[in-house]
Amino acid sequence: MLLLSCALSAWGPTLAAAQPGAPKFELTVERVDGAAGDSAYQITSSGAVAATPAVVWRILTDYNHLADYLPNLTSTRVVSRNGDRVIVEQLGTARFLFFSQAIRLVVQVQERSPDRIDISLIDGDMKVYRATWELRPLAGATGTRVVYNATIVPKFEVPGIVGTNVVRKDIARMMAAVLLRLDRQEPQTQSPP
């Protein structure tokens, strides 16, 4: 989720799990300062789940139900669908200590079935939001490696190194919730567009 080049504050990859028994994943968050004084956060995360790529695809593209399991997301809805292009509105809240920031995003999702979902910002409370989900079948198994890459630039002020930690914590919570949901084997129906 760049032509930003001033300072780079990198945090090495970490292996994390939200709770015992939850899928483990790797997460790297880098903060890049731009000449305009804004900060971009470059995010890379991946983890493996037992679900097949087809099941993972079905769950990740069920946009109307993302708020059922994603922390800080209060609602999601499909605004429109035209083939493999979907417009989705997401409402949520970012929290830091005693500070709370409502966030609204309208994104375009480009579905590249069966293994890639590209997301780009149309409107909302970010200057930049680009993300990609990639699904990679695990060799010799029925599982899937789920890879998330994103670049975000908030419109609101996020303080220096503290901001990197806040982004890391939020993405870790999101990734843990996604992988936990993907690892559950009960079926979930696709909501109508």
PDB file of N, CA, C and O in Angstrom, residues 113-172:
ATOM      1  N   SER A 113     -10.183 -14.116  -8.922  1.00  0.00           N
ATOM      2  CA  SER A 113     -10.434 -15.498  -8.521  1.00  0.00           C
ATOM      3  C   SER A 113      -9.455 -16.429  -9.216  1.00  0.00           C
ATOM      4  O   SER A 113      -9.139 -16.230 -10.388  1.00  0.00           O
ATOM      5  N   PRO A 114      -8.938 -17.408  -8.531  1.00  0.00           N
ATOM      6  CA  PRO A 114      -9.327 -17.889  -7.208  1.00  0.00           C
ATOM      7  C   PRO A 114      -8.360 -17.529  -6.095  1.00  0.00           C
ATOM      8  O   PRO A 114      -8.476 -18.042  -4.991  1.00  0.00           O
ATOM      9  N   ASP A 115      -7.378 -16.618  -6.357  1.00  0.00           N
ATOM     10  CA  ASP A 115      -6.308 -16.504  -5.369  1.00  0.00           C
ATOM     11  C   ASP A 115      -5.847 -15.095  -4.995  1.00  0.00           C
ATOM     12  O   ASP A 115      -4.881 -14.932  -4.266  1.00  0.00           O
ATOM     13  N   ARG A 116      -6.534 -14.048  -5.466  1.00  0.00           N
ATOM     14  CA  ARG A 116      -6.054 -12.697  -5.148  1.00  0.00           C
ATOM     15  C   ARG A 116      -7.226 -11.720  -5.073  1.00  0.00           C
ATOM     16  O   ARG A 116      -8.113 -11.732  -5.924  1.00  0.00           O
ATOM     17  N   ILE A 117      -7.174 -10.851  -4.057  1.00  0.00           N
ATOM     18  CA  ILE A 117      -8.168  -9.799  -3.872  1.00  0.00           C
ATOM     19  C   ILE A 117      -7.400  -8.494  -3.703  1.00  0.00           C
ATOM     20  O   ILE A 117      -6.609  -8.353  -2.765  1.00  0.00           O
ATOM     21  N   ASP A 118      -7.612  -7.546  -4.627  1.00  0.00           N
ATOM     22  CA  ASP A 118      -6.958  -6.242  -4.564  1.00  0.00           C
ATOM     23  C   ASP A 118      -7.963  -5.208  -4.087  1.00  0.00           C
ATOM     24  O   ASP A 118      -9.094  -5.158  -4.575  1.00  0.00           O
ATOM     25  N   ILE A 119      -7.540  -4.361  -3.145  1.00  0.00           N
ATOM     26  CA  ILE A 119      -8.421  -3.363  -2.545  1.00  0.00           C
ATOM     27  C   ILE A 119      -7.773  -1.995  -2.703  1.00  0.00           C
ATOM     28  O   ILE A 119      -6.585  -1.828  -2.402  1.00  0.00           O
ATOM     29  N   SER A 120      -8.562  -1.013  -3.166  1.00  0.00           N
ATOM     30  CA  SER A 120      -8.037   0.349  -3.292  1.00  0.00           C
ATOM     31  C   SER A 120      -9.084   1.356  -2.812  1.00  0.00           C
ATOM     32  O   SER A 120     -10.283   1.153  -2.972  1.00  0.00           O
ATOM     33  N   LEU A 121      -8.594   2.427  -2.250  1.00  0.00           N
ATOM     34  CA  LEU A 121      -9.440   3.467  -1.668  1.00  0.00           C
ATOM     35  C   LEU A 121     -10.151   4.270  -2.748  1.00  0.00           C
ATOM     36  O   LEU A 121      -9.539   4.684  -3.734  1.00  0.00           O
ATOM     37  N   ILE A 122     -11.441   4.490  -2.534  1.00  0.00           N
ATOM     38  CA  ILE A 122     -12.208   5.428  -3.358  1.00  0.00           C
ATOM     39  C   ILE A 122     -12.421   6.716  -2.575  1.00  0.00           C
ATOM     40  O   ILE A 122     -12.214   7.800  -3.082  1.00  0.00           O
ATOM     41  N   ASP A 123     -12.836   6.575  -1.299  1.00  0.00           N
ATOM     42  CA  ASP A 123     -13.141   7.732  -0.470  1.00  0.00           C
ATOM     43  C   ASP A 123     -13.040   7.317   0.993  1.00  0.00           C
ATOM     44  O   ASP A 123     -13.160   6.141   1.322  1.00  0.00           O
ATOM     45  N   GLY A 124     -12.816   8.295   1.862  1.00  0.00           N
ATOM     46  CA  GLY A 124     -12.830   7.977   3.281  1.00  0.00           C
ATOM     47  C   GLY A 124     -11.758   8.673   4.070  1.00  0.00           C
ATOM     48  O   GLY A 124     -11.178   9.672   3.636  1.00  0.00           O
ATOM     49  N   ASP A 125     -11.480   8.124   5.248  1.00  0.00           N
ATOM     50  CA  ASP A 125     -10.612   8.759   6.235  1.00  0.00           C
ATOM     51  C   ASP A 125      -9.150   8.322   6.137  1.00  0.00           C
ATOM     52  O   ASP A 125      -8.436   8.323   7.132  1.00  0.00           O
ATOM     53  N   MET A 126      -8.724   7.967   4.959  1.00  0.00           N
ATOM     54  CA  MET A 126      -7.323   7.667   4.688  1.00  0.00           C
ATOM     55  C   MET A 126      -6.915   8.461   3.453  1.00  0.00           C
ATOM     56  O   MET A 126      -7.725   8.694   2.564  1.00  0.00           O
ATOM     57  N   LYS A 127      -5.652   8.863   3.414  1.00  0.00           N
ATOM     58  CA  LYS A 127      -5.124   9.465   2.189  1.00  0.00           C
ATOM     59  C   LYS A 127      -4.825   8.361   1.184  1.00  0.00           C
ATOM     60  O   LYS A 127      -5.042   8.522  -0.011  1.00  0.00           O
ATOM     61  N   VAL A 128      -4.280   7.253   1.710  1.00  0.00           N
ATOM     62  CA  VAL A 128      -3.936   6.101   0.876  1.00  0.00           C
ATOM     63  C   VAL A 128      -4.374   4.847   1.613  1.00  0.00           C
ATOM     64  O   VAL A 128      -4.147   4.723   2.828  1.00  0.00           O
ATOM     65  N   TYR A 129      -5.011   3.953   0.906  1.00  0.00           N
ATOM     66  CA  TYR A 129      -5.297   2.612   1.426  1.00  0.00           C
ATOM     67  C   TYR A 129      -5.296   1.665   0.238  1.00  0.00           C
ATOM     68  O   TYR A 129      -6.177   1.714  -0.618  1.00  0.00           O
ATOM     69  N   ARG A 130      -4.274   0.842   0.174  1.00  0.00           N
ATOM     70  CA  ARG A 130      -4.164  -0.210  -0.838  1.00  0.00           C
ATOM     71  C   ARG A 130      -3.826  -1.491  -0.109  1.00  0.00           C
ATOM     72  O   ARG A 130      -2.926  -1.504   0.738  1.00  0.00           O
ATOM     73  N   ALA A 131      -4.535  -2.551  -0.442  1.00  0.00           N
ATOM     74  CA  ALA A 131      -4.287  -3.831   0.218  1.00  0.00           C
ATOM     75  C   ALA A 131      -4.498  -4.971  -0.767  1.00  0.00           C
ATOM     76  O   ALA A 131      -5.238  -4.833  -1.744  1.00  0.00           O
ATOM     77  N   THR A 132      -3.843  -6.077  -0.479  1.00  0.00           N
ATOM     78  CA  THR A 132      -3.978  -7.278  -1.288  1.00  0.00           C
ATOM     79  C   THR A 132      -4.024  -8.488  -0.368  1.00  0.00           C
ATOM     80  O   THR A 132      -3.238  -8.586   0.582  1.00  0.00           O
ATOM     81  N   TRP A 133      -4.966  -9.381  -0.636  1.00  0.00           N
ATOM     82  CA  TRP A 133      -5.006 -10.698  -0.006  1.00  0.00           C
ATOM     83  C   TRP A 133      -4.608 -11.710  -1.079  1.00  0.00           C
ATOM     84  O   TRP A 133      -5.160 -11.689  -2.183  1.00  0.00           O
ATOM     85  N   GLU A 134      -3.649 -12.576  -0.756  1.00  0.00           N
ATOM     86  CA  GLU A 134      -3.255 -13.649  -1.671  1.00  0.00           C
ATOM     87  C   GLU A 134      -3.461 -14.984  -0.976  1.00  0.00           C
ATOM     88  O   GLU A 134      -3.155 -15.122   0.214  1.00  0.00           O
ATOM     89  N   LEU A 135      -3.958 -15.955  -1.718  1.00  0.00           N
ATOM     90  CA  LEU A 135      -4.213 -17.292  -1.195  1.00  0.00           C
ATOM     91  C   LEU A 135      -3.282 -18.260  -1.913  1.00  0.00           C
ATOM     92  O   LEU A 135      -3.312 -18.358  -3.143  1.00  0.00           O
ATOM     93  N   ARG A 136      -2.472 -18.974  -1.137  1.00  0.00           N
ATOM     94  CA  ARG A 136      -1.516 -19.925  -1.709  1.00  0.00           C
ATOM     95  C   ARG A 136      -1.764 -21.306  -1.116  1.00  0.00           C
ATOM     96  O   ARG A 136      -1.616 -21.487   0.107  1.00  0.00           O
ATOM     97  N   PRO A 137      -2.125 -22.281  -1.962  1.00  0.00           N
ATOM     98  CA  PRO A 137      -2.342 -23.639  -1.442  1.00  0.00           C
ATOM     99  C   PRO A 137      -1.060 -24.167  -0.796  1.00  0.00           C
ATOM    100  O   PRO A 137       0.044 -23.928  -1.299  1.00  0.00           O
ATOM    101  N   LEU A 138      -1.204 -24.868   0.319  1.00  0.00           N
ATOM    102  CA  LEU A 138      -0.053 -25.483   0.966  1.00  0.00           C
ATOM    103  C   LEU A 138       0.267 -26.797   0.261  1.00  0.00           C
ATOM    104  O   LEU A 138      -0.636 -27.584  -0.033  1.00  0.00           O
ATOM    105  N   ALA A 139       1.531 -27.022  -0.015  1.00  0.00           N
ATOM    106  CA  ALA A 139       1.961 -28.222  -0.729  1.00  0.00           C
ATOM    107  C   ALA A 139       1.624 -29.476   0.074  1.00  0.00           C
ATOM    108  O   ALA A 139       1.890 -29.545   1.270  1.00  0.00           O
ATOM    109  N   GLY A 140       0.990 -30.426  -0.582  1.00  0.00           N
ATOM    110  CA  GLY A 140       0.709 -31.707   0.042  1.00  0.00           C
ATOM    111  C   GLY A 140      -0.314 -31.670   1.156  1.00  0.00           C
ATOM    112  O   GLY A 140      -0.431 -32.612   1.927  1.00  0.00           O
ATOM    113  N   ALA A 141      -1.056 -30.594   1.267  1.00  0.00           N
ATOM    114  CA  ALA A 141      -2.033 -30.485   2.355  1.00  0.00           C
ATOM    115  C   ALA A 141      -3.301 -29.828   1.834  1.00  0.00           C
ATOM    116  O   ALA A 141      -3.358 -29.371   0.696  1.00  0.00           O
ATOM    117  N   THR A 142      -4.301 -29.774   2.665  1.00  0.00           N
ATOM    118  CA  THR A 142      -5.547 -29.124   2.268  1.00  0.00           C
ATOM    119  C   THR A 142      -5.648 -27.722   2.858  1.00  0.00           C
ATOM    120  O   THR A 142      -6.731 -27.181   2.949  1.00  0.00           O
ATOM    121  N   GLY A 143      -4.551 -27.161   3.255  1.00  0.00           N
ATOM    122  CA  GLY A 143      -4.565 -25.841   3.869  1.00  0.00           C
ATOM    123  C   GLY A 143      -4.188 -24.736   2.898  1.00  0.00           C
ATOM    124  O   GLY A 143      -3.917 -24.967   1.721  1.00  0.00           O
ATOM    125  N   THR A 144      -4.140 -23.521   3.438  1.00  0.00           N
ATOM    126  CA  THR A 144      -3.866 -22.336   2.629  1.00  0.00           C
ATOM    127  C   THR A 144      -2.971 -21.379   3.398  1.00  0.00           C
ATOM    128  O   THR A 144      -3.169 -21.157   4.590  1.00  0.00           O
ATOM    129  N   ARG A 145      -1.972 -20.834   2.713  1.00  0.00           N
ATOM    130  CA  ARG A 145      -1.212 -19.714   3.267  1.00  0.00           C
ATOM    131  C   ARG A 145      -1.937 -18.452   2.818  1.00  0.00           C
ATOM    132  O   ARG A 145      -2.193 -18.260   1.639  1.00  0.00           O
ATOM    133  N   VAL A 146      -2.278 -17.606   3.798  1.00  0.00           N
ATOM    134  CA  VAL A 146      -2.996 -16.367   3.549  1.00  0.00           C
ATOM    135  C   VAL A 146      -2.006 -15.220   3.742  1.00  0.00           C
ATOM    136  O   VAL A 146      -1.410 -15.092   4.811  1.00  0.00           O
ATOM    137  N   VAL A 147      -1.827 -14.406   2.694  1.00  0.00           N
ATOM    138  CA  VAL A 147      -0.852 -13.318   2.714  1.00  0.00           C
ATOM    139  C   VAL A 147      -1.598 -11.994   2.560  1.00  0.00           C
ATOM    140  O   VAL A 147      -2.429 -11.841   1.657  1.00  0.00           O
ATOM    141  N   TYR A 148      -1.295 -11.054   3.468  1.00  0.00           N
ATOM    142  CA  TYR A 148      -1.901  -9.720   3.440  1.00  0.00           C
ATOM    143  C   TYR A 148      -0.785  -8.696   3.306  1.00  0.00           C
ATOM    144  O   TYR A 148       0.161  -8.699   4.094  1.00  0.00           O
ATOM    145  N   ASN A 149      -0.896  -7.832   2.299  1.00  0.00           N
ATOM    146  CA  ASN A 149       0.027  -6.713   2.114  1.00  0.00           C
ATOM    147  C   ASN A 149      -0.790  -5.446   2.008  1.00  0.00           C
ATOM    148  O   ASN A 149      -1.834  -5.434   1.333  1.00  0.00           O
ATOM    149  N   ALA A 150      -0.335  -4.379   2.646  1.00  0.00           N
ATOM    150  CA  ALA A 150      -1.085  -3.126   2.588  1.00  0.00           C
ATOM    151  C   ALA A 150      -0.150  -1.936   2.738  1.00  0.00           C
ATOM    152  O   ALA A 150       0.918  -2.032   3.343  1.00  0.00           O
ATOM    153  N   THR A 151      -0.591  -0.815   2.189  1.00  0.00           N
ATOM    154  CA  THR A 151       0.021   0.482   2.429  1.00  0.00           C
ATOM    155  C   THR A 151      -1.100   1.415   2.840  1.00  0.00           C
ATOM    156  O   THR A 151      -2.107   1.526   2.137  1.00  0.00           O
ATOM    157  N   ILE A 152      -0.945   2.057   3.995  1.00  0.00           N
ATOM    158  CA  ILE A 152      -1.960   2.993   4.473  1.00  0.00           C
ATOM    159  C   ILE A 152      -1.304   4.307   4.866  1.00  0.00           C
ATOM    160  O   ILE A 152      -0.185   4.331   5.384  1.00  0.00           O
ATOM    161  N   VAL A 153      -2.016   5.398   4.583  1.00  0.00           N
ATOM    162  CA  VAL A 153      -1.621   6.733   5.020  1.00  0.00           C
ATOM    163  C   VAL A 153      -2.881   7.362   5.603  1.00  0.00           C
ATOM    164  O   VAL A 153      -3.801   7.706   4.864  1.00  0.00           O
ATOM    165  N   PRO A 154      -2.958   7.499   6.931  1.00  0.00           N
ATOM    166  CA  PRO A 154      -4.146   8.103   7.548  1.00  0.00           C
ATOM    167  C   PRO A 154      -4.258   9.591   7.234  1.00  0.00           C
ATOM    168  O   PRO A 154      -3.251  10.267   7.027  1.00  0.00           O
ATOM    169  N   LYS A 155      -5.484  10.104   7.219  1.00  0.00           N
ATOM    170  CA  LYS A 155      -5.708  11.545   7.084  1.00  0.00           C
ATOM    171  C   LYS A 155      -5.517  12.249   8.419  1.00  0.00           C
ATOM    172  O   LYS A 155      -5.298  13.440   8.466  1.00  0.00           O
ATOM    173  N   PHE A 156      -5.624  11.502   9.508  1.00  0.00           N
ATOM    174  CA  PHE A 156      -5.497  12.075  10.835  1.00  0.00           C
ATOM    175  C   PHE A 156      -4.090  11.846  11.368  1.00  0.00           C
ATOM    176  O   PHE A 156      -3.367  10.967  10.899  1.00  0.00           O
ATOM    177  N   GLU A 157      -3.699  12.620  12.353  1.00  0.00           N
ATOM    178  CA  GLU A 157      -2.356  12.559  12.931  1.00  0.00           C
ATOM    179  C   GLU A 157      -2.158  11.272  13.726  1.00  0.00           C
ATOM    180  O   GLU A 157      -2.967  10.923  14.579  1.00  0.00           O
ATOM    181  N   VAL A 158      -1.075  10.569  13.428  1.00  0.00           N
ATOM    182  CA  VAL A 158      -0.681   9.387  14.186  1.00  0.00           C
ATOM    183  C   VAL A 158       0.740   9.652  14.675  1.00  0.00           C
ATOM    184  O   VAL A 158       1.639   9.841  13.869  1.00  0.00           O
ATOM    185  N   PRO A 159       0.957   9.702  15.988  1.00  0.00           N
ATOM    186  CA  PRO A 159       2.258  10.098  16.521  1.00  0.00           C
ATOM    187  C   PRO A 159       3.380   9.088  16.292  1.00  0.00           C
ATOM    188  O   PRO A 159       3.275   7.942  16.704  1.00  0.00           O
ATOM    189  N   GLY A 160       4.414   9.503  15.587  1.00  0.00           N
ATOM    190  CA  GLY A 160       5.677   8.806  15.382  1.00  0.00           C
ATOM    191  C   GLY A 160       5.721   7.316  15.622  1.00  0.00           C
ATOM    192  O   GLY A 160       4.947   6.551  15.088  1.00  0.00           O
ATOM    193  N   ILE A 161       6.680   6.894  16.441  1.00  0.00           N
ATOM    194  CA  ILE A 161       6.909   5.475  16.705  1.00  0.00           C
ATOM    195  C   ILE A 161       5.722   4.837  17.419  1.00  0.00           C
ATOM    196  O   ILE A 161       5.437   3.661  17.259  1.00  0.00           O
ATOM    197  N   VAL A 162       4.988   5.633  18.160  1.00  0.00           N
ATOM    198  CA  VAL A 162       3.784   5.131  18.821  1.00  0.00           C
ATOM    199  C   VAL A 162       2.782   4.690  17.758  1.00  0.00           C
ATOM    200  O   VAL A 162       2.114   3.676  17.896  1.00  0.00           O
ATOM    201  N   GLY A 163       2.720   5.448  16.655  1.00  0.00           N
ATOM    202  CA  GLY A 163       1.820   5.103  15.564  1.00  0.00           C
ATOM    203  C   GLY A 163       2.132   3.745  14.973  1.00  0.00           C
ATOM    204  O   GLY A 163       1.228   2.964  14.664  1.00  0.00           O
ATOM    205  N   THR A 164       3.422   3.443  14.817  1.00  0.00           N
ATOM    206  CA  THR A 164       3.821   2.138  14.290  1.00  0.00           C
ATOM    207  C   THR A 164       3.332   1.025  15.213  1.00  0.00           C
ATOM    208  O   THR A 164       2.828   0.004  14.755  1.00  0.00           O
ATOM    209  N   ASN A 165       3.467   1.235  16.509  1.00  0.00           N
ATOM    210  CA  ASN A 165       2.996   0.229  17.463  1.00  0.00           C
ATOM    211  C   ASN A 165       1.481   0.072  17.431  1.00  0.00           C
ATOM    212  O   ASN A 165       0.957  -1.035  17.559  1.00  0.00           O
ATOM    213  N   VAL A 166       0.759   1.191  17.266  1.00  0.00           N
ATOM    214  CA  VAL A 166      -0.701   1.139  17.183  1.00  0.00           C
ATOM    215  C   VAL A 166      -1.120   0.367  15.932  1.00  0.00           C
ATOM    216  O   VAL A 166      -1.990  -0.507  15.981  1.00  0.00           O
ATOM    217  N   VAL A 167      -0.495   0.692  14.788  1.00  0.00           N
ATOM    218  CA  VAL A 167      -0.813  -0.003  13.542  1.00  0.00           C
ATOM    219  C   VAL A 167      -0.485  -1.488  13.677  1.00  0.00           C
ATOM    220  O   VAL A 167      -1.283  -2.349  13.295  1.00  0.00           O
ATOM    221  N   ARG A 168       0.683  -1.807  14.250  1.00  0.00           N
ATOM    222  CA  ARG A 168       1.081  -3.203  14.433  1.00  0.00           C
ATOM    223  C   ARG A 168       0.051  -3.951  15.282  1.00  0.00           C
ATOM    224  O   ARG A 168      -0.364  -5.058  14.948  1.00  0.00           O
ATOM    225  N   LYS A 169      -0.389  -3.325  16.375  1.00  0.00           N
ATOM    226  CA  LYS A 169      -1.359  -3.967  17.265  1.00  0.00           C
ATOM    227  C   LYS A 169      -2.692  -4.186  16.550  1.00  0.00           C
ATOM    228  O   LYS A 169      -3.291  -5.259  16.642  1.00  0.00           O
ATOM    229  N   ASP A 170      -3.171  -3.161  15.816  1.00  0.00           N
ATOM    230  CA  ASP A 170      -4.442  -3.292  15.098  1.00  0.00           C
ATOM    231  C   ASP A 170      -4.374  -4.361  14.015  1.00  0.00           C
ATOM    232  O   ASP A 170      -5.300  -5.156  13.860  1.00  0.00           O
ATOM    233  N   ILE A 171      -3.280  -4.392  13.258  1.00  0.00           N
ATOM    234  CA  ILE A 171      -3.147  -5.386  12.191  1.00  0.00           C
ATOM    235  C   ILE A 171      -3.003  -6.782  12.793  1.00  0.00           C
ATOM    236  O   ILE A 171      -3.558  -7.759  12.274  1.00  0.00           O
ATOM    237  N   ALA A 172      -2.282  -6.905  13.910  1.00  0.00           N
ATOM    238  CA  ALA A 172      -2.149  -8.206  14.573  1.00  0.00           C
ATOM    239  C   ALA A 172      -3.516  -8.712  15.029  1.00  0.00           C
ATOM    240  O   ALA A 172      -3.842  -9.902  14.846  1.00  0.00           O
TER     241      ALA A 172
END
